[in-house]
Short mmCIF file of C-alpha atoms and ligand atoms in Angstrom, two decimals:
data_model
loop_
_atom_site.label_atom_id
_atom_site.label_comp_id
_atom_site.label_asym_id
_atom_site.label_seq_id
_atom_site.Cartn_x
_atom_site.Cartn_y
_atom_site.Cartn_z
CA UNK J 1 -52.61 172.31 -76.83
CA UNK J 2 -54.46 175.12 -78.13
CA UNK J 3 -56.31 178.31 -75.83
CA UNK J 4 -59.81 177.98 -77.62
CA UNK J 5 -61.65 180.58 -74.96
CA UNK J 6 -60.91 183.30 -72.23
CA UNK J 7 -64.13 183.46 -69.91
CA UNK J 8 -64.22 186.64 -67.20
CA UNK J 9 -66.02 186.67 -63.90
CA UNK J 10 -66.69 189.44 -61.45
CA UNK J 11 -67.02 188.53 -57.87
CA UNK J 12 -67.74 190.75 -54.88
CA UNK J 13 -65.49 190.20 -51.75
CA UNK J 14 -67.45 191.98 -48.93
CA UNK J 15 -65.10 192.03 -45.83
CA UNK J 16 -65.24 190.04 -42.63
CA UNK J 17 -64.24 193.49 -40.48
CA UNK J 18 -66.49 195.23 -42.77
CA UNK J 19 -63.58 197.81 -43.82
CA UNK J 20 -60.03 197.25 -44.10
CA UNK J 21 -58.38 200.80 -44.35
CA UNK J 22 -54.77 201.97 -44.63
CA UNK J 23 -52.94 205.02 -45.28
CA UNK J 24 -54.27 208.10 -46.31
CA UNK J 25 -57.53 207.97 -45.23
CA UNK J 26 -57.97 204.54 -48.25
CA UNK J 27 -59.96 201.87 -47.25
CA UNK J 28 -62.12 199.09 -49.02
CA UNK J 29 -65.89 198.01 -48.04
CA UNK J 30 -66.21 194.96 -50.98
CA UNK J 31 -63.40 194.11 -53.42
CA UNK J 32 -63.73 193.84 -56.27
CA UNK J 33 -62.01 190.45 -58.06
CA UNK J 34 -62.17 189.14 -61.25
CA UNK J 35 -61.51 185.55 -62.14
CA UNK J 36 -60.24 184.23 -65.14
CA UNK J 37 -60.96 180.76 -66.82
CA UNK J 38 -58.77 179.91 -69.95
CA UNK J 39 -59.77 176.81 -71.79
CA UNK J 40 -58.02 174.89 -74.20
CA UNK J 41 -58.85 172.25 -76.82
CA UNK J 42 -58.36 169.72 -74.95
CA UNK J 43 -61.00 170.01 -72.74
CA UNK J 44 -58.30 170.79 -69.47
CA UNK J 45 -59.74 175.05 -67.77
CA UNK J 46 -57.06 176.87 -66.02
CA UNK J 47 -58.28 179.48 -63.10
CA UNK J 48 -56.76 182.68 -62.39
CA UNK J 49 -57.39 185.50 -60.50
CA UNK J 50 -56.58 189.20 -59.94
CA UNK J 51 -58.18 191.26 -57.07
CA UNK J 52 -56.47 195.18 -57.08
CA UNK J 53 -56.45 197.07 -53.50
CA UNK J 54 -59.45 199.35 -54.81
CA UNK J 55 -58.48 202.03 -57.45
CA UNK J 56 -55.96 204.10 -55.22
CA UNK J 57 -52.82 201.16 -54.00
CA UNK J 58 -51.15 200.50 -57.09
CA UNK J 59 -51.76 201.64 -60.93
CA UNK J 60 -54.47 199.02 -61.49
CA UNK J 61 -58.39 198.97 -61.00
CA UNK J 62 -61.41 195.98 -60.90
CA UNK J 63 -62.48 197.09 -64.28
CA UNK J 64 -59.33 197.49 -65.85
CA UNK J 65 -58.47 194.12 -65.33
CA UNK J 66 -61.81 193.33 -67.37
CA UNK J 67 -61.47 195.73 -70.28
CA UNK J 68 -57.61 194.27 -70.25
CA UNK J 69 -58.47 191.21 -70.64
CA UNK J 70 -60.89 192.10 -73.47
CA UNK J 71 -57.89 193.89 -75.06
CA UNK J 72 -55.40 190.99 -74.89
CA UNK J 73 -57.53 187.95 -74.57
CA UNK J 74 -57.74 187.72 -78.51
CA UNK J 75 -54.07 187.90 -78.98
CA UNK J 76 -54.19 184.88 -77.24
CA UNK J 77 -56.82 182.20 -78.58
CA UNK J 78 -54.19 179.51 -80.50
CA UNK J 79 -50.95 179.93 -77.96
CA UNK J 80 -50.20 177.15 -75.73
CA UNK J 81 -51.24 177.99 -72.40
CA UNK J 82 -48.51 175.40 -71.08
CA UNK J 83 -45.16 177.35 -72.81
CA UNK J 84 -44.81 179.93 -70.06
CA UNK J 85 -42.21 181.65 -71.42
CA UNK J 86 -43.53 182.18 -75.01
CA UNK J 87 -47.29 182.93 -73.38
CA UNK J 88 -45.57 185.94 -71.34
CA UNK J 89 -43.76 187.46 -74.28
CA UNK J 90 -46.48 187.76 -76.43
CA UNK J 91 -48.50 189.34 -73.63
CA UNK J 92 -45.41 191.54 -72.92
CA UNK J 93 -45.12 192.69 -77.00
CA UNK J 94 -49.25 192.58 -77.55
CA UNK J 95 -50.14 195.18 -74.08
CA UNK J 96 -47.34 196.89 -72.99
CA UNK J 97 -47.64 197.63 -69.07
CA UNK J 98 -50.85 196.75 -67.15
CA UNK J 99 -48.86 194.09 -65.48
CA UNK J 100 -52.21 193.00 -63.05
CA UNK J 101 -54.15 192.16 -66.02
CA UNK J 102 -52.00 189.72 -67.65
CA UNK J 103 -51.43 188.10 -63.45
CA UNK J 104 -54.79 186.35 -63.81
CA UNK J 105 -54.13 185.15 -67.51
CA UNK J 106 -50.66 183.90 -66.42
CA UNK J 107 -51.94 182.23 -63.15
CA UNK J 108 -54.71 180.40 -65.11
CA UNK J 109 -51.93 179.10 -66.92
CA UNK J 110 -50.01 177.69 -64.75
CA UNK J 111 -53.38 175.79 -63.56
CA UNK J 112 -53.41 174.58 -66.79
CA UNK J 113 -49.40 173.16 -66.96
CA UNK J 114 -49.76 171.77 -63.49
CA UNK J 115 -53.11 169.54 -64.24
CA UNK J 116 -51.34 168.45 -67.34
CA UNK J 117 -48.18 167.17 -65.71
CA UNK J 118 -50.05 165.67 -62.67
CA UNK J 119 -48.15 168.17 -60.50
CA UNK J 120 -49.31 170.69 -57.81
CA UNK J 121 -47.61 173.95 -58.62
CA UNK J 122 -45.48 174.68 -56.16
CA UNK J 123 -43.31 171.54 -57.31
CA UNK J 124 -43.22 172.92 -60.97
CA UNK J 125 -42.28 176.44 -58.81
CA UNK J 126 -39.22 174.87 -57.39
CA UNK J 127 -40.58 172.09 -54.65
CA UNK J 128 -41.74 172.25 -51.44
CA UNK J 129 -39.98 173.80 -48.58
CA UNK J 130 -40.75 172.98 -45.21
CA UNK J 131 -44.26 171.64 -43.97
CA UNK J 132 -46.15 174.83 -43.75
CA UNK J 133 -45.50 178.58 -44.26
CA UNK J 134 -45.44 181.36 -41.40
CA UNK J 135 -48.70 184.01 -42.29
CA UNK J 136 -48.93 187.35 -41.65
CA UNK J 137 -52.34 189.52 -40.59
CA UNK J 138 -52.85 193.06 -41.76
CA UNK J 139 -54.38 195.25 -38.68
CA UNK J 140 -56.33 197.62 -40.53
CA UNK J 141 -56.43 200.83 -39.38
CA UNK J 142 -58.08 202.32 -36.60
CA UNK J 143 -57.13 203.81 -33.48
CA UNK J 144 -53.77 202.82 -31.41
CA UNK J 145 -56.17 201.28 -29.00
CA UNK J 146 -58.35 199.20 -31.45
CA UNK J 147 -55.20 197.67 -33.01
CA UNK J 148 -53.56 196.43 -30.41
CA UNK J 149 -57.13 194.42 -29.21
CA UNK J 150 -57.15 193.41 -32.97
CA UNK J 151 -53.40 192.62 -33.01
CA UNK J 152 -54.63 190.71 -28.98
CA UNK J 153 -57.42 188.58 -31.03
CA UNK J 154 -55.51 187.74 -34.09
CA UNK J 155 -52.60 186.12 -31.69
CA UNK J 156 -55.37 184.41 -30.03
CA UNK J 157 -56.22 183.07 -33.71
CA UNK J 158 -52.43 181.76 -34.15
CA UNK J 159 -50.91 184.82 -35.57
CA UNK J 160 -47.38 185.43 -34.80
CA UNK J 161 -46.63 188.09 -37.60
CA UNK J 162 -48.42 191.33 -37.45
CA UNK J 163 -48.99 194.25 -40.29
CA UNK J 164 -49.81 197.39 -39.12
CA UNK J 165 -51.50 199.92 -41.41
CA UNK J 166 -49.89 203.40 -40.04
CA UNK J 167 -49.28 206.21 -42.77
CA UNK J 168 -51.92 208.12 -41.22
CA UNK J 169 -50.91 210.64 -38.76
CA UNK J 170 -47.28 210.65 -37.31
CA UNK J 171 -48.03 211.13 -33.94
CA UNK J 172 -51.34 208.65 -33.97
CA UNK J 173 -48.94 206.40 -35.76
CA UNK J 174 -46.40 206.09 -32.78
CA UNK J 175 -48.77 205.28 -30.58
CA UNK J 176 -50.03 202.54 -32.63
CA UNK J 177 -46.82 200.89 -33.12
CA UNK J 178 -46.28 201.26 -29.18
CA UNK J 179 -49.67 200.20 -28.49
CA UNK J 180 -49.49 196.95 -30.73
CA UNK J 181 -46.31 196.02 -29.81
CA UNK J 182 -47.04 196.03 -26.14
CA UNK J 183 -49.39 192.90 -26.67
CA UNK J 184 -46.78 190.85 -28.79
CA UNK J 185 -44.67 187.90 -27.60
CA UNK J 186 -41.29 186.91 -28.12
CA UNK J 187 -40.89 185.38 -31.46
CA UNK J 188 -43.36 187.27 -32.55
CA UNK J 189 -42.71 190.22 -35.70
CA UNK J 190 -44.08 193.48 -36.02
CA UNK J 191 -44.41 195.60 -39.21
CA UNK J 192 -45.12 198.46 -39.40
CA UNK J 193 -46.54 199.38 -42.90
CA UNK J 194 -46.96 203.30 -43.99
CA UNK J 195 -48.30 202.14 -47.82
CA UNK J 196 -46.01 205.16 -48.59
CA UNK J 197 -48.55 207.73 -46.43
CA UNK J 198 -45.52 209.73 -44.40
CA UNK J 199 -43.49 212.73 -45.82
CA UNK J 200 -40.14 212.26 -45.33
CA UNK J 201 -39.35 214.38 -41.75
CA UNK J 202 -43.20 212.21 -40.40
CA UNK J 203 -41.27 209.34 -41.43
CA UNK J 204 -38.05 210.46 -39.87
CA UNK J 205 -40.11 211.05 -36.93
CA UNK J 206 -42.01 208.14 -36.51
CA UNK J 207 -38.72 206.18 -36.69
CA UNK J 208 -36.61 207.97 -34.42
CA UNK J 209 -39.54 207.95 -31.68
CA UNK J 210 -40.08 203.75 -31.92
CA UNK J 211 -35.73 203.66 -32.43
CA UNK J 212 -36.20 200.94 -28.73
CA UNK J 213 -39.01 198.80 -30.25
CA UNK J 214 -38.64 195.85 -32.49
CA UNK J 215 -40.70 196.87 -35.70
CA UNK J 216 -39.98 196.48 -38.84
CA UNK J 217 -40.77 199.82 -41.30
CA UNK J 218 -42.26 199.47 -44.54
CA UNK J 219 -42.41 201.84 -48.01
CA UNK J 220 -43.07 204.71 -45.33
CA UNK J 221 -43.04 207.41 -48.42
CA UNK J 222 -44.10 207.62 -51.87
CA UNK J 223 -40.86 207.34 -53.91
CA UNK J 224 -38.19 204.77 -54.05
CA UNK J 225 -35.11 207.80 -52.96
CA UNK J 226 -37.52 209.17 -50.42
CA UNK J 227 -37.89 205.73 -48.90
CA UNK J 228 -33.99 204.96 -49.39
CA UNK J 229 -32.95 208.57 -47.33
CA UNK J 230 -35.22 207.65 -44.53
CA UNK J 231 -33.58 203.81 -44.21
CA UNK J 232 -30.17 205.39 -44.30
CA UNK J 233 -31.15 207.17 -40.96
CA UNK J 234 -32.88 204.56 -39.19
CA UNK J 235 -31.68 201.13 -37.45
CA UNK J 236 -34.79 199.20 -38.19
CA UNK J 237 -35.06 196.42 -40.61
CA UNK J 238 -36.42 197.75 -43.62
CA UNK J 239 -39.01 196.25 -46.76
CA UNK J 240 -40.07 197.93 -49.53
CA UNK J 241 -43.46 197.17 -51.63
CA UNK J 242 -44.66 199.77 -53.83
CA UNK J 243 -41.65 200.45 -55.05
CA UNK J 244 -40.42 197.53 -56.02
CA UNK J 245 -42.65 196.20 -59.00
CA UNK J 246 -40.15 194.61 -61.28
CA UNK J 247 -36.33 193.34 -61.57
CA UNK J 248 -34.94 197.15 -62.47
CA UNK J 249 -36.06 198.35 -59.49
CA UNK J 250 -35.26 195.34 -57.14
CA UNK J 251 -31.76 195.26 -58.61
CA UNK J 252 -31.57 198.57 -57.94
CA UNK J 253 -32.86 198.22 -54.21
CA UNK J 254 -30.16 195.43 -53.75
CA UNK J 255 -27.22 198.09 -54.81
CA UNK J 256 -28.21 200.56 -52.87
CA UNK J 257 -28.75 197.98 -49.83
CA UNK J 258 -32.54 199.49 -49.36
CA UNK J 259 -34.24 197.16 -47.86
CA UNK J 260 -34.04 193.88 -45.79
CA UNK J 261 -37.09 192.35 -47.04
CA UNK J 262 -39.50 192.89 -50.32
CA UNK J 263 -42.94 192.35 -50.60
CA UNK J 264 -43.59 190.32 -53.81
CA UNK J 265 -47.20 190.57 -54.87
CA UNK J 266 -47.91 188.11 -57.59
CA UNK J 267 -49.93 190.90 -59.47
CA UNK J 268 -47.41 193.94 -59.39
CA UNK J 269 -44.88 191.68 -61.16
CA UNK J 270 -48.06 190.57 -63.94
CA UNK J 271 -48.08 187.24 -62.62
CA UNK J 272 -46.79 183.97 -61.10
CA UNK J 273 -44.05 183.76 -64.31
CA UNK J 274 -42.47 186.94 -63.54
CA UNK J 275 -42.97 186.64 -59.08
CA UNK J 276 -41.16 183.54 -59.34
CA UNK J 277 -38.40 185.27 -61.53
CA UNK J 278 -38.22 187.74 -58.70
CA UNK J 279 -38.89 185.45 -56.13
CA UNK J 280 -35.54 183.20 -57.17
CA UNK J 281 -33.26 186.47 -57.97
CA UNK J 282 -33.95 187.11 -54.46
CA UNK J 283 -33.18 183.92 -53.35
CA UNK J 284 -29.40 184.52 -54.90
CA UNK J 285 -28.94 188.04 -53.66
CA UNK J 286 -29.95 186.51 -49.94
CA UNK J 287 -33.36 189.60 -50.35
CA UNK J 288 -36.16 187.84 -47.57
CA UNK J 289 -39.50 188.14 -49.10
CA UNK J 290 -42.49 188.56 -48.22
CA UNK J 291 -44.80 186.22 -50.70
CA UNK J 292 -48.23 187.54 -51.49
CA UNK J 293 -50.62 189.89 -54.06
CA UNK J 294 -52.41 193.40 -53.75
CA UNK J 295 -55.86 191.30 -52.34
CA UNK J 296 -58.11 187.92 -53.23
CA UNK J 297 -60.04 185.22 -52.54
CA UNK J 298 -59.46 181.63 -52.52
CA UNK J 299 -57.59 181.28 -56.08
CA UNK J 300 -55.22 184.42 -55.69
CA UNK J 301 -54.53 182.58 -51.61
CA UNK J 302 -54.08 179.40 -53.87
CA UNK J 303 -51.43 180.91 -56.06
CA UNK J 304 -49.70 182.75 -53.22
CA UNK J 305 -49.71 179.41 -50.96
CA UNK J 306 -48.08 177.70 -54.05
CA UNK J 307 -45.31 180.46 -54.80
CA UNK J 308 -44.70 181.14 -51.04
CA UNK J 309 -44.47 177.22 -50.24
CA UNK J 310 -41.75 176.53 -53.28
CA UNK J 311 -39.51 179.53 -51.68
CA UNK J 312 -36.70 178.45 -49.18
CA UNK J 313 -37.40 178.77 -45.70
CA UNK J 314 -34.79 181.37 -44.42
CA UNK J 315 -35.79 183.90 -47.30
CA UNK J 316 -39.79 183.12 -46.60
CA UNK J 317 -40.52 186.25 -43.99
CA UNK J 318 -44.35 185.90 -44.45
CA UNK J 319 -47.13 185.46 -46.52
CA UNK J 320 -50.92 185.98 -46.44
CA UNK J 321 -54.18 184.20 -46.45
CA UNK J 322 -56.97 186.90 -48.23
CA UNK J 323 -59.43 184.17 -48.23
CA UNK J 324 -59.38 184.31 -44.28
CA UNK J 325 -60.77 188.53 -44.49
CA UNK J 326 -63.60 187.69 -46.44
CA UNK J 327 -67.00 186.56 -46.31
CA UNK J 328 -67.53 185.12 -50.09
CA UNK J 329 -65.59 181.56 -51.08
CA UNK J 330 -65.28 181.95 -54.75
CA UNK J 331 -63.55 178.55 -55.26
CA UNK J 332 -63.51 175.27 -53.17
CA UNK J 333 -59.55 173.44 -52.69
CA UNK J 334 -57.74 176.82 -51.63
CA UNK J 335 -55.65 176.38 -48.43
CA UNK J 336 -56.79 177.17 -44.98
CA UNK J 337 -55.33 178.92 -42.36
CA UNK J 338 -54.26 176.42 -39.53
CA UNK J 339 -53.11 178.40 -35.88
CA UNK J 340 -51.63 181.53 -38.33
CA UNK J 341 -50.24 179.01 -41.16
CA UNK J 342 -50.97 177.39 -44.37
CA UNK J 343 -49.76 175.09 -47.46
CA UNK J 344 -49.67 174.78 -51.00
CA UNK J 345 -52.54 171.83 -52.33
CA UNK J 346 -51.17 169.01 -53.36
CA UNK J 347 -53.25 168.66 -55.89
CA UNK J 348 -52.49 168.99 -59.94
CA UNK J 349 -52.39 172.64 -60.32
CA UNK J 350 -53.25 175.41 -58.41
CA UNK J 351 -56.12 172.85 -56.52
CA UNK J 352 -58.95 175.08 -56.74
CA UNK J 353 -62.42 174.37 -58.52
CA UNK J 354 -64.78 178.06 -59.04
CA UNK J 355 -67.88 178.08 -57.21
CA UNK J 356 -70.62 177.82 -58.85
CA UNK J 357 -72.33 180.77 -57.95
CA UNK J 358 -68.79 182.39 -59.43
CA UNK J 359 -69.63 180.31 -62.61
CA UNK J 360 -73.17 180.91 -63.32
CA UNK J 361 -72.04 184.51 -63.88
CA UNK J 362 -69.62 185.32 -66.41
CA UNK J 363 -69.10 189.49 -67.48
CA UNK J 364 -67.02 188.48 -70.77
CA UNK J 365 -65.97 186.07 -73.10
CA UNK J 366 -63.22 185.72 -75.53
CA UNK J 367 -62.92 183.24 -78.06
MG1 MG Z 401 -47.03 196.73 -47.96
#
């Protein structure tokens, strides 16, 4: 089996909340996602996609997955989409870097291997653990107030994990960790994510004043040893996300005993190949993940459904439904949240067929 054509597609993902905003004064009005379609010869399309957290989250941008693709794409007319392996190397030796422009390529992929064996992903991924998988929602930010009525309405939903955007302003931040967590359960699990927005003495701060609530801190600063000095001084569980975007790092992260938990977006690592390679290495050091990408719609929730579904349970923090925040479907098949959980399709593949407004509209072609 042959790649005969790489077909891009730009799709707008206007937001349900209108804005989601995090640290720093960031925020997003539409993503911007691209979805990839590699075809073969034998007549089987594969569907990826990659959807970056606007310009500003991680090294990545909408267009740059594009003019990526427009880059590497030819290198890749005659592999064989189903040899994972050899289809990541040559990526890896052909564009070095840009690790969220080969993710779509590589997802598509793995849509194609899975509707070729008969198989839904997640069981080439490992198998399926459990019935369904525990979701998380991201509380975008706003004041302590507004969060903790958001926090109120998502619970209402089914919700039982919560994401707080803080990074902002240390003593606005307190108050929205106090605020949210005075709505929450028991059972329930609060995190409270600075997307590396806090100095190191705001994040020394923020922890010391929440040191009698159950929260969880996340990449409160910029750099991996700025991170590490502020989890030495706290008693919170810990995850890091930015700075963990390959195996160095997470080895590194398990040496120095971190972090608890590490967020494994399926685009940072450049794909589902080299997330599951993660995924499983933290499934031997006994690292609980949470399973997920920067943002998407209903293929990237596909993909994250199937790689969060084949992980064991007791490693499995969370995961997260991006088709839920938006307002545009840009594939029919994808999972749907169910009372704050979903599941991998159990159909060949990733399970997901492009709309075809999504279709009608392609921005490049490689062939
Ligand atoms: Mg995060």
């Amino acid at each position: 089996m042959k790649i005969t054509r790489i077909v891009a597609y730009q799709v707008d993902l206007p937001l349900k909340e209108g804005r989601y905003a995090w640290s720093g004064g960031k925020a997003v009005d539409v993503f911007d996602s691209t979805v990839v379609a590699v075809e073969t010869d034998s007549g089987i399309t594969g569907y990826g996609e990659v959807c970056p957290l606007g310009p500003f989250y991680l090294p990545a941008y909408a267009a740059g997955a594009r003019a990526g693709i427009v880059e590497l794409g030819p290198q890749l007319i005659g592999c064989d989409p189903r040899e994972l392996g050899q289809l990541n190397d040559r990526m890896d030796r052909c564009l070095r870097g840009h690790a969220y422009v080969k993710s779509a390529v590589d997802m598509a992929c793995w849509d194609i291997l899975g509707k070729v064996a008969g198989l839904p992903v997640c069981q080439l991924l490992g198998g399926r653990f459990g019935e369904d998988v525990l979701l998380y929602r991201a509380i975008s930010q706003r004041s302590p107030a507004e969060m903790a009525e958001n926090v109120r309405q998502y619970r209402d939903e089914g919700y039982r994990r919560f994401q707080l955007k803080v990074g902002g302003d240390p003593d606005e931040d307190i108050e929205r960790i106090r605020a949210a967590a005075g709505v929450l359960q028991p059972g329930d699990r609060l995190v409270a994510d600075a997307n590396t927005g806090w100095t190191r003495h705001e994040a020394v701060r923020v922890v010391n004043a929440v040191r009698d609530i159950d929260v969880y801190i996340e990449q409160p600063c910029l750099s991996y040893e700025e991170c590490l000095s502020v989890r030495r001084l706290t008693p919170h569980p810990f995850v890091l996300d930015e700075s963990i975007d390959g195996l160095q790092p997470l080895l590194r992260g398990h040496t120095d005993l971190a972090m608890d938990v590490v967020n494994i977006k399926i685009s940072k690592f450049g794909g589902l190949t080299h997330a599951r390679q993660a995924r499983d290495l933290c499934v031997s050091l006994g690292i609980a993940m949470t399973l997920e990408d920067s943002w998407g719609g209903d293929i990237v929730t596909a993909a994250i459904a199937h790689l969060a579904h084949s992980t064991p349970e007791p490693l499995r923090f969370t995961s997260t439904d991006f088709n839920s925040y938006v307002t545009v479907a840009n594939a029919t098949g994808a999972p749907q949240r169910e009372g704050g959980r979903f599941s991998a399709s159990g159909e060949p593949g990733l399970g997901v067929t492009p709309t075809d407004a999504v279709l009608a509209n392609p921005v490049l072609e490689v062939a």
